[in-house]
XYZ file of C-alpha atoms in Angstrom:
266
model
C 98.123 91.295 94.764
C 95.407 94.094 93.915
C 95.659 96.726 91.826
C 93.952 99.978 92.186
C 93.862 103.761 91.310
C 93.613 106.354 93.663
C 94.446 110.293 94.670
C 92.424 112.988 92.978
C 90.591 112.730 89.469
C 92.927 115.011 87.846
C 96.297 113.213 88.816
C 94.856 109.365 89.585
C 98.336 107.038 90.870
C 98.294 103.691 90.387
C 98.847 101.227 93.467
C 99.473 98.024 94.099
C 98.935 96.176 97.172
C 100.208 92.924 98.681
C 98.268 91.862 101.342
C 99.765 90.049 104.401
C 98.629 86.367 104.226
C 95.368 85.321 105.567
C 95.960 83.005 108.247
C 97.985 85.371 110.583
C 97.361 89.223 112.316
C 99.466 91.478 110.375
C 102.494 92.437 112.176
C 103.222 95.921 109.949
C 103.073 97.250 106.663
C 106.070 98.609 103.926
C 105.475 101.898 101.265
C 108.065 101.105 98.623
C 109.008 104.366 97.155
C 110.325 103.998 93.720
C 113.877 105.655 92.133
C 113.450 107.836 88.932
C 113.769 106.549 85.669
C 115.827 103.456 84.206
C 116.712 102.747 88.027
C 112.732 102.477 88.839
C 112.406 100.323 86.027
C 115.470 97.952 86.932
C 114.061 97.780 90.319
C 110.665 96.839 89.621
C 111.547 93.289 90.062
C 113.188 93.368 92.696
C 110.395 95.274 94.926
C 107.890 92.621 93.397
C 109.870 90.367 95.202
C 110.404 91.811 98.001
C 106.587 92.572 98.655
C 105.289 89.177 98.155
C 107.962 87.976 100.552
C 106.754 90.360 103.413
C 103.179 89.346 102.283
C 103.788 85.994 103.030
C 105.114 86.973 106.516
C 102.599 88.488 107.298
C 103.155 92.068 106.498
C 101.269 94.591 103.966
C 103.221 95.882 101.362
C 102.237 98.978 98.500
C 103.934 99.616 95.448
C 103.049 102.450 93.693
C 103.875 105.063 90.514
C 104.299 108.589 91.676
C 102.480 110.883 89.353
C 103.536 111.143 85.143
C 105.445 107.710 85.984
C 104.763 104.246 84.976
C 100.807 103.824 84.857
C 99.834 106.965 87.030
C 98.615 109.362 85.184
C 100.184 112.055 83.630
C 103.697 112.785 80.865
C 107.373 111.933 81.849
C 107.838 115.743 82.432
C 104.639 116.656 84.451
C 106.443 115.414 87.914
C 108.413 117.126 90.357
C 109.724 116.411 93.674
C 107.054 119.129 95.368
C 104.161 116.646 93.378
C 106.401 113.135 94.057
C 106.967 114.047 97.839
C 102.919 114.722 98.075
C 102.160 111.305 96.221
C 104.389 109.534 98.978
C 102.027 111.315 102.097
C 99.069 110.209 99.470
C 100.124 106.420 98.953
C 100.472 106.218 102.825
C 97.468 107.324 103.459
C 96.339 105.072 101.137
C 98.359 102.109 102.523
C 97.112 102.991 106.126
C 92.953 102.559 104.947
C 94.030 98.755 103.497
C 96.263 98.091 107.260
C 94.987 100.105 109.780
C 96.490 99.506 113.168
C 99.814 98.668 112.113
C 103.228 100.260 112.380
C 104.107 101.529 108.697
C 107.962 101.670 107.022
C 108.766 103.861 103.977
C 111.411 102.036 102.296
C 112.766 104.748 99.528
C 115.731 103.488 97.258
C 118.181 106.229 95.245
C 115.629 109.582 94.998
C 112.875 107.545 96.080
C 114.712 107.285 99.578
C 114.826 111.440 98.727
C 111.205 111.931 98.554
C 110.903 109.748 101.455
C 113.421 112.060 103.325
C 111.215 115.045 102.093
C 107.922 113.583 102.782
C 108.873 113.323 106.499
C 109.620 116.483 106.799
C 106.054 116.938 106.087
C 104.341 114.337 108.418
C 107.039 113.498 110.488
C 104.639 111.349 112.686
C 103.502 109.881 109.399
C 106.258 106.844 108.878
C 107.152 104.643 112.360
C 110.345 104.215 110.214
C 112.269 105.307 107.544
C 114.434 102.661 105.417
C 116.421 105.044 102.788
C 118.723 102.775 100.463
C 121.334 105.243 98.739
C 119.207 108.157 98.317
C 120.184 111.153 96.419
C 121.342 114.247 98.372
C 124.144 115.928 95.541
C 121.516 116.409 93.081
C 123.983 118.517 90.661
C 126.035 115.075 90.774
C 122.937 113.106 90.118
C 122.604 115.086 86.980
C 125.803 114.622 85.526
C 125.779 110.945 86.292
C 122.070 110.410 84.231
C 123.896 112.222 81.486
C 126.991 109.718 81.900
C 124.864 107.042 81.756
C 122.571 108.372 78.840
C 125.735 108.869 76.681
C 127.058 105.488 77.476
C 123.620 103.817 76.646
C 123.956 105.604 73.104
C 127.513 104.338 72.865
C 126.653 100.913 73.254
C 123.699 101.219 70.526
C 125.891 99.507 67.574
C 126.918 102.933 66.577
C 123.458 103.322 65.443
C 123.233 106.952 67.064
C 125.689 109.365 65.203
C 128.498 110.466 68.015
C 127.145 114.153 67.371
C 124.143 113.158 68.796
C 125.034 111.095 72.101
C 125.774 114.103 74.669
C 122.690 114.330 76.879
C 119.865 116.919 76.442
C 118.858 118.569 79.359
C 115.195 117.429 79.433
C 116.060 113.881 79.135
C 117.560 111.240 81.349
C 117.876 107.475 78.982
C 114.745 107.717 77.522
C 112.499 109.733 80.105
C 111.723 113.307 80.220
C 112.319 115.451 82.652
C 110.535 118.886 82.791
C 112.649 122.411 84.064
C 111.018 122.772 86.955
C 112.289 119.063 88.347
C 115.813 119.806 86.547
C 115.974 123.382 88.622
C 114.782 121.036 91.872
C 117.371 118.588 92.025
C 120.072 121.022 91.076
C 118.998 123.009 94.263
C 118.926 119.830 96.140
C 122.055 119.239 98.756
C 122.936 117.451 101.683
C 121.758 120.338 103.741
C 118.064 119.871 101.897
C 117.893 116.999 104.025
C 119.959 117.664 107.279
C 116.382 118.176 108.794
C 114.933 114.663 108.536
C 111.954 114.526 111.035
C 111.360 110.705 112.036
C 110.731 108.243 114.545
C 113.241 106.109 113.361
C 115.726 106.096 110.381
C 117.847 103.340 108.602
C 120.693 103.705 106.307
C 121.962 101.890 103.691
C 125.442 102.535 102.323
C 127.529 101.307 99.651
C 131.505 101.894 99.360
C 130.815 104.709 97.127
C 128.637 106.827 99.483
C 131.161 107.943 101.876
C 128.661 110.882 102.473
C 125.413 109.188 103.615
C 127.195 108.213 106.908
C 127.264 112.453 107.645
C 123.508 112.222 107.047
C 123.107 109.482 109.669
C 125.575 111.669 111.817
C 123.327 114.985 111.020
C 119.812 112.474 111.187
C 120.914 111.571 114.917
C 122.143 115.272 115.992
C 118.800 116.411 114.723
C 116.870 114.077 117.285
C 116.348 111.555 114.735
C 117.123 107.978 116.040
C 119.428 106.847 112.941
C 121.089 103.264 112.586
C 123.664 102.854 109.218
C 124.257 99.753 107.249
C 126.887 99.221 104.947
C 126.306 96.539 101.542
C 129.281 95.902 100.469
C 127.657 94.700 97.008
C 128.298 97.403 94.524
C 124.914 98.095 92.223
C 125.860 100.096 89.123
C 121.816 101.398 88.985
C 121.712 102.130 85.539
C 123.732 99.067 84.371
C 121.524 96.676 82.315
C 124.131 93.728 83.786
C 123.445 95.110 87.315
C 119.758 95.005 87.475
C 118.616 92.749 85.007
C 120.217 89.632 85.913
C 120.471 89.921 89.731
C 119.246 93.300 91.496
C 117.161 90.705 93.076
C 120.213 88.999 94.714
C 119.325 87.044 98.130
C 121.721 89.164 100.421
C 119.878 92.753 99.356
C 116.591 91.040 99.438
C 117.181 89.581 103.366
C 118.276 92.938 104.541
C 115.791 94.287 103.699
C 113.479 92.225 104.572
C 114.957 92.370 107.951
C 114.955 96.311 108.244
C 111.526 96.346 107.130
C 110.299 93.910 109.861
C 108.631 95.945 112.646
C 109.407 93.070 114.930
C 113.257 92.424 113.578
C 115.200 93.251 116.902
């Protein structure tokens, strides 16, 4: 596991890579794309996980903080999804100098499967495949549901927070900032944003509650795209501290994905 900075001085990111074992040729190589927020943070483990798994079978994996998250540099509200999308194309260039020669996957989980979407667009020769767990396409929705969540979190705080006080604030999503112009984004942002994905190859991943993913795999396919849909019938609450804390690192997400992921999975 090696950690490094990288992109321009102004905005440096901060990467981590997990090299495939020594021993063996490196069979591919996996960008994890975070979610925003709480959910990036309650996933942390579980793509720490994941990439030293795919390390030891012989496949590169990055992690990596998009710009004004985690230790990149910049504030909570400097990021948008023009600047996240952009650090995605970065990171895989970066991931692509450490395993050159090898097909590379973008796995992207809630918006990070979003920017992944968007990135594409972009470099649509970029990826070999796209893995896209959830992501966010009814950003209006996505809104309301950080402000559920935020209220609930302040709900639960012992009745330490006045009631007067719980209701969301606009620029603020359970303790991270979010600046107008990325509010104004992902209130523009619809299924039709991302009708238009450009890849090689596309995977997606489905809970009960996403009825409306399976027209993006419909729209993915019409469009050209070769798209495959899987369904996990394990319901994640992101934002729920029960959810992710204890076991968003549960064995049956962990092997699908670790099967998706695998350039040489049938």
């Amino acid at each position: 596991m090696t950690p490094f900075r990288f992109g321009p001085p102004h905005g440096q990111l901060y990467g981590i890579h997990h090299r495939a074992e020594s021993g063996r040729a490196p069979v591919g190589a996996v960008l994890l794309c975070n979610p925003f927020g709480q959910e990036a943070i309650r996933t942390h483990r579980m793509f720490r996980v994941l990439a030293e798994r795919l390390a030891r079978s012989g496949i590169h994996a990055m992690r990596f903080d998009y710009f004004g998250t985690g230790d990149a540099a910049g504030d909570d509200t400097d990021g948008d999804l023009d600047i996240w999308r952009d650090d995605v194309l970065r990171a895989h260039e970066e991931l692509r100098k450490r395993a050159p020669g090898v097909p590379i996957t973008w796995l992207g989980v809630r918006l990070g499967g979003t920017l992944a979407a968007l990135a594409a667009e972009h470099a649509p020769s970029a990826a070999d495949r796209l893995v896209l767990w959830e992501p966010i396409a009814h950003g209006c929705a996505y809104l309301d549901e950080l402000a559920g969540h935020h209220e609930q979190a302040l709900e639960k705080s012992y009745s330490l927070v006045p009631k007067r006080f719980r209701a969301a604030p606009a620029d603020e999503a359970i303790g991270f900032g979010m600046g107008a112009r990325l509010v104004a984004q992902l209130r523009a942002l619809n299924p039709a944003r991302l009708a238009g994905l450009k890849a090689r190859h596309a995977t997606l991943i489905t809970g009960a509650h996403t009825a409306d993913v399976s027209a993006y795999a419909e729209a993915y396919r019409h469009a050209g795209c070769p798209t495959e849909q899987h369904m996990f019938e394990h319901v994640f609450d992101w934002a729920s501290e029960e959810a992710i804390n204890t076991a968003l690192v549960p064995q049956e997400a962990l092997q699908l994905l670790q099967s998706l992921v695998n350039p040489v999975t049938p």
